[in-house]
CSV table of C-alpha atoms and ligand atoms in Angstrom, one decimal:
chain,number,residue,atom,x,y,z
A,28,MET,CA,-29.0,-8.9,9.2
A,29,LEU,CA,-27.4,-7.9,12.6
A,30,THR,CA,-29.7,-7.3,15.5
A,31,LEU,CA,-29.5,-4.0,17.3
A,32,GLN,CA,-27.9,-5.8,20.3
A,33,ALA,CA,-25.2,-7.3,18.0
A,34,ARG,CA,-24.5,-3.9,16.5
A,35,GLU,CA,-24.0,-2.4,19.9
A,36,HIS,CA,-21.2,-5.0,20.4
A,37,GLU,CA,-19.5,-4.5,17.1
A,38,ALA,CA,-15.8,-5.1,17.5
A,39,PRO,CA,-14.0,-1.7,17.9
A,40,LEU,CA,-11.4,-0.8,15.3
A,41,GLU,CA,-8.5,-1.4,17.6
A,42,GLN,CA,-9.6,-5.0,18.5
A,43,VAL,CA,-10.1,-5.8,14.8
A,44,ASN,CA,-6.8,-4.3,13.7
A,45,GLN,CA,-4.5,-5.5,16.4
A,46,ILE,CA,-3.7,-8.8,14.7
A,47,PHE,CA,-2.5,-6.8,11.7
A,48,TRP,CA,-0.7,-4.3,13.8
A,49,LEU,CA,1.2,-7.2,15.5
A,50,SER,CA,2.5,-8.4,12.1
A,51,LEU,CA,3.5,-4.8,11.2
A,52,LEU,CA,5.3,-4.4,14.5
A,53,GLU,CA,7.2,-7.7,14.0
A,54,GLN,CA,8.3,-6.4,10.6
A,55,VAL,CA,9.3,-3.0,12.0
A,56,GLN,CA,11.2,-4.7,14.8
A,57,ALA,CA,13.1,-7.0,12.4
A,58,GLU,CA,14.1,-4.2,10.1
A,59,VAL,CA,14.5,-1.1,12.3
A,60,ARG,CA,16.4,-2.8,15.2
A,61,GLY,CA,15.5,-0.2,17.8
A,62,GLN,CA,16.9,2.7,15.8
A,63,ALA,CA,13.9,4.9,15.4
A,64,ASN,CA,14.0,8.1,17.4
A,65,SER,CA,11.4,9.8,15.4
A,66,ILE,CA,8.2,8.0,14.3
A,67,LEU,CA,5.1,9.2,12.4
A,68,ASP,CA,1.8,7.3,11.8
A,69,ILE,CA,-0.4,8.4,8.9
A,70,GLY,CA,-4.1,8.1,9.7
A,71,CYS,CA,-3.3,7.4,13.4
A,72,HIS,CA,-7.0,7.4,14.4
A,73,ASP,CA,-7.0,7.6,18.2
A,74,GLY,CA,-3.3,6.5,18.5
A,75,GLY,CA,-3.5,2.8,19.1
A,76,LEU,CA,-0.6,1.9,16.8
A,77,LEU,CA,1.5,4.8,18.0
A,78,VAL,CA,1.1,3.5,21.6
A,79,ARG,CA,2.4,0.2,20.6
A,80,LEU,CA,5.3,1.7,18.5
A,81,ALA,CA,6.3,3.8,21.5
A,82,ALA,CA,6.4,0.7,23.8
A,83,LEU,CA,8.5,-1.2,21.2
A,84,LEU,CA,11.0,1.5,20.2
A,85,HIS,CA,11.0,4.2,22.9
A,86,PRO,CA,11.3,7.0,20.4
A,87,LYS,CA,12.0,10.6,21.4
A,88,LYS,CA,9.5,12.0,19.0
A,89,LEU,CA,6.0,10.7,18.1
A,90,ILE,CA,3.8,12.3,15.4
A,91,GLY,CA,0.3,11.3,14.3
A,92,ILE,CA,-1.4,12.6,11.2
A,93,GLU,CA,-5.2,12.5,11.5
A,94,PRO,CA,-8.0,14.7,9.9
A,95,GLU,CA,-10.7,14.1,12.6
A,96,THR,CA,-10.4,16.6,15.5
A,97,LEU,CA,-11.9,14.3,18.1
A,98,LEU,CA,-9.6,11.4,17.2
A,99,ARG,CA,-6.6,13.8,17.3
A,100,GLU,CA,-7.6,14.9,20.8
A,101,ARG,CA,-8.0,11.3,22.0
A,102,ALA,CA,-4.7,10.3,20.4
A,103,LEU,CA,-2.9,13.2,22.1
A,104,PHE,CA,-4.4,12.2,25.4
A,105,ARG,CA,-3.1,8.6,25.1
A,106,LEU,CA,0.3,9.6,23.7
A,107,HIS,CA,1.4,12.7,25.6
A,108,LYS,CA,3.5,10.9,28.2
A,109,LEU,CA,5.0,8.4,25.9
A,110,ALA,CA,7.8,10.5,24.3
A,111,SER,CA,9.5,13.8,25.0
A,112,SER,CA,7.9,15.3,21.9
A,113,VAL,CA,4.4,14.4,20.8
A,114,ALA,CA,2.2,16.0,18.1
A,115,VAL,CA,-1.0,14.9,16.4
A,116,LEU,CA,-1.5,17.0,13.3
A,117,PRO,CA,-4.2,17.4,10.6
A,118,PRO,CA,-3.0,16.4,7.1
A,119,GLU,CA,-2.8,20.1,6.1
A,120,ARG,CA,0.0,20.5,8.6
A,121,TRP,CA,2.4,18.0,6.9
A,122,ASN,CA,4.5,21.0,5.8
A,123,THR,CA,5.3,21.9,9.4
A,124,ILE,CA,7.4,18.6,9.8
A,125,PRO,CA,11.0,19.4,9.0
A,126,PRO,CA,12.7,17.7,6.0
A,127,SER,CA,14.7,14.5,6.6
A,128,SER,CA,13.5,14.4,10.3
A,129,LEU,CA,11.7,11.0,10.5
A,130,ASP,CA,13.3,7.6,11.0
A,131,LEU,CA,10.1,5.5,10.6
A,132,VAL,CA,6.7,6.2,9.0
A,133,THR,CA,3.8,3.8,9.4
A,134,CYS,CA,0.4,3.8,7.7
A,135,HIS,CA,-2.3,1.1,8.2
A,136,GLU,CA,-5.4,1.1,5.9
A,137,VAL,CA,-5.5,4.8,5.1
A,138,LEU,CA,-4.5,5.1,1.4
A,139,HIS,CA,-8.1,4.3,0.1
A,140,LEU,CA,-9.2,7.5,1.9
A,141,VAL,CA,-6.4,9.7,0.5
A,142,ASP,CA,-7.3,11.6,-2.7
A,143,ASP,CA,-3.8,13.0,-3.5
A,144,LEU,CA,-1.6,9.9,-3.3
A,145,SER,CA,1.4,11.5,-5.0
A,146,GLY,CA,1.2,14.5,-2.6
A,147,LEU,CA,1.2,12.1,0.3
A,148,PHE,CA,4.2,10.2,-0.9
A,149,GLY,CA,5.9,13.5,-1.7
A,150,GLN,CA,5.5,14.4,2.0
A,151,VAL,CA,6.8,10.9,3.1
A,152,SER,CA,9.8,11.2,0.9
A,153,ARG,CA,10.5,14.8,2.0
A,154,THR,CA,10.3,14.0,5.7
A,155,LEU,CA,12.1,10.6,5.9
A,156,SER,CA,15.7,10.7,6.8
A,157,THR,CA,18.3,8.9,4.7
A,158,HIS,CA,17.8,5.2,5.2
A,159,GLY,CA,14.5,6.0,6.9
A,160,THR,CA,11.6,3.6,6.1
A,161,ALA,CA,7.9,3.8,5.6
A,162,PHE,CA,5.8,0.7,6.1
A,163,VAL,CA,2.4,1.0,4.5
A,164,VAL,CA,-0.4,-1.6,4.8
A,165,SER,CA,-3.3,-1.8,2.4
A,166,GLY,CA,-5.9,-4.5,1.8
A,167,CYS,CA,-8.3,-1.9,0.4
A,168,HIS,CA,-7.2,-2.1,-3.2
A,169,THR,CA,-8.7,-3.2,-6.5
A,170,GLU,CA,-6.9,-6.6,-6.7
A,171,ASN,CA,-8.6,-7.7,-3.5
A,172,PRO,CA,-11.9,-9.5,-4.5
A,173,ILE,CA,-13.7,-8.1,-1.4
A,174,TRP,CA,-12.9,-4.5,-2.3
A,175,PRO,CA,-16.0,-3.8,-4.5
A,176,ARG,CA,-18.2,-4.9,-1.7
A,177,TRP,CA,-16.3,-3.1,1.1
A,178,SER,CA,-15.9,0.1,-0.9
A,179,ALA,CA,-19.7,0.1,-1.7
A,180,GLN,CA,-20.3,-0.2,2.0
A,181,LEU,CA,-18.0,2.6,2.8
A,182,ARG,CA,-19.6,4.8,0.2
A,183,THR,CA,-23.0,4.0,1.6
A,184,GLU,CA,-21.7,5.3,5.0
A,185,GLY,CA,-20.8,8.6,3.3
A,186,LYS,CA,-17.0,8.0,3.0
A,187,VAL,CA,-15.2,9.2,-0.1
A,188,VAL,CA,-13.0,6.2,-1.1
A,189,VAL,CA,-10.6,5.8,-4.0
A,190,ASP,CA,-10.2,2.6,-6.1
A,191,ARG,CA,-6.5,1.9,-6.4
A,192,SER,CA,-4.4,-1.0,-7.4
A,193,PRO,CA,-1.2,-2.2,-5.6
A,194,PHE,CA,0.8,-1.0,-8.6
A,195,ASP,CA,-0.7,2.5,-8.2
A,196,ILE,CA,0.7,2.5,-4.6
A,197,LEU,CA,4.1,1.2,-5.7
A,198,ARG,CA,4.3,3.7,-8.5
A,199,ALA,CA,3.4,6.6,-6.2
A,200,GLY,CA,6.3,5.7,-3.8
A,201,ILE,CA,8.8,5.1,-6.6
A,202,ASN,CA,7.8,8.4,-8.3
A,203,ALA,CA,8.5,10.2,-5.0
A,204,GLY,CA,12.1,8.8,-5.1
A,205,LEU,CA,11.7,6.0,-2.7
A,206,HIS,CA,13.0,2.4,-3.0
A,207,ALA,CA,9.9,0.2,-3.0
A,208,SER,CA,9.1,-3.4,-2.2
A,209,LEU,CA,6.1,-5.4,-1.0
A,210,ARG,CA,5.0,-8.7,0.5
A,211,PRO,CA,1.8,-10.1,2.1
A,212,LEU,CA,1.5,-8.6,5.6
A,213,ARG,CA,0.7,-12.0,7.2
A,214,ARG,CA,1.7,-15.4,6.1
A,215,ASP,CA,0.3,-17.5,8.9
A,216,GLY,CA,-1.1,-17.4,12.4
A,217,TRP,CA,-4.7,-17.5,13.8
A,218,VAL,CA,-7.5,-15.6,12.3
A,219,ILE,CA,-10.0,-14.3,14.8
A,220,TYR,CA,-13.4,-13.6,13.2
A,221,ASP,CA,-17.0,-13.5,14.5
A,222,PRO,CA,-19.3,-13.6,11.4
A,223,ASP,CA,-22.2,-12.1,13.5
A,224,LEU,CA,-20.3,-9.1,14.9
A,225,ALA,CA,-18.0,-8.1,12.1
A,226,LYS,CA,-18.6,-4.8,10.4
A,227,PHE,CA,-16.8,-5.8,7.2
A,228,THR,CA,-17.8,-9.3,6.3
A,229,TYR,CA,-16.4,-12.2,4.2
A,230,SER,CA,-18.6,-14.5,2.2
A,231,SER,CA,-16.6,-17.6,3.0
A,232,VAL,CA,-13.6,-18.9,5.1
A,233,VAL,CA,-11.6,-19.0,1.9
A,234,GLU,CA,-12.2,-15.4,1.3
A,235,LEU,CA,-11.3,-14.6,4.9
A,236,LEU,CA,-8.0,-16.4,4.7
A,237,GLU,CA,-7.2,-15.0,1.3
A,238,HIS,CA,-7.7,-11.5,2.7
A,239,HIS,CA,-5.4,-12.2,5.7
A,240,TYR,CA,-2.7,-14.1,3.9
A,241,ARG,CA,-2.7,-12.9,0.4
A,242,HIS,CA,-4.4,-9.6,-0.4
A,243,LYS,CA,-3.5,-7.5,2.7
A,244,LEU,CA,-0.2,-6.1,1.5
A,245,LEU,CA,2.7,-4.6,3.3
A,246,PHE,CA,4.7,-2.1,1.2
A,247,ARG,CA,8.2,-1.0,2.3
A,248,PHE,CA,9.5,2.4,1.0
A,249,VAL,CA,13.1,3.2,1.9
A,250,LYS,CA,14.8,6.6,1.3
A,251,LEU,CA,18.1,5.8,-0.1
A,252,PRO,CA,21.0,8.4,-0.3
B,305,SAM,C1,-9.6,2.8,8.4
B,305,SAM,S1,-9.0,4.0,9.5
B,305,SAM,C2,-7.5,3.2,10.1
B,305,SAM,C3,-7.0,3.8,11.3
B,305,SAM,C4,-5.7,3.2,11.9
B,305,SAM,N1,-4.6,3.5,10.9
B,305,SAM,C5,-5.7,1.8,12.2
B,305,SAM,O1,-4.9,1.0,11.8
B,305,SAM,O2,-6.7,1.4,12.9
B,305,SAM,C6,-8.4,5.3,8.5
B,305,SAM,C7,-7.9,6.5,9.3
B,305,SAM,O3,-7.3,7.4,8.3
B,305,SAM,C8,-7.8,8.7,8.6
B,305,SAM,N2,-7.6,9.5,7.4
B,305,SAM,C9,-8.5,9.8,6.4
B,305,SAM,N3,-8.0,10.6,5.4
B,305,SAM,C10,-6.7,10.8,5.8
B,305,SAM,C11,-5.6,11.6,5.2
B,305,SAM,N4,-5.8,12.3,4.1
B,305,SAM,N5,-4.4,11.6,5.9
B,305,SAM,C12,-4.3,11.0,7.0
B,305,SAM,N6,-5.3,10.2,7.6
B,305,SAM,C13,-6.4,10.2,7.0
B,305,SAM,C14,-9.2,8.5,9.1
B,305,SAM,O4,-9.7,9.6,9.7
B,305,SAM,C15,-9.0,7.3,10.0
B,305,SAM,O5,-8.7,7.6,11.3
């Protein structure tokens, strides 16, 4: 069990996620080639991924979708000077985003918190421009052996989480009219992990490596003409 002192030093979300964000950004850079004027991040938390996307692609428009008011405010504070148009919206304001207006959508570890997956993909499909791409990362799915443990932990914390398979995610995108593909997010590179400070733990190094290199999936959804 963690001591109180250790808990106080739990790695913040941004520190834990940045190794995954780096892989996502590499993939975005390889495929988008600097042509993303309008970027939206679903479940943007306090804007860490959008800050990095802005530095990489210099978009004119940045949008975050985030239900938590405090996180929206923190994201807006971090982002407001990084593009000529910046908005951080609650999910109920998806409809205010014009159709076919986004070049790039990202979403990192949010789908397990989303009840209406087909509604979400309907909005992604509606707002993506032709040839626009959504990159969606999920390790929180039912094919990942750690998911039963992690989902129980999230439920204990009072979060409402949904059990979904990778095929459920693929199907939701395809049914919304998007061209879908997937791969593991990471295939190599260092894994940084402190077993005494981690909030979400692994029972072995094999489980840790399998999560990083096998079960954490990157889905690509493209809007074709
Ligand atoms: C596990 S955190 C991931 C945050 C961030 N994407 C990252 O990579 O660090 C999930 C985030 O999704 C947000 N969220 C929950 N339900 C959502 C929904 N229906 N639409 C958009 N975001 C949602 C949460 O408030 C939280 O900020």
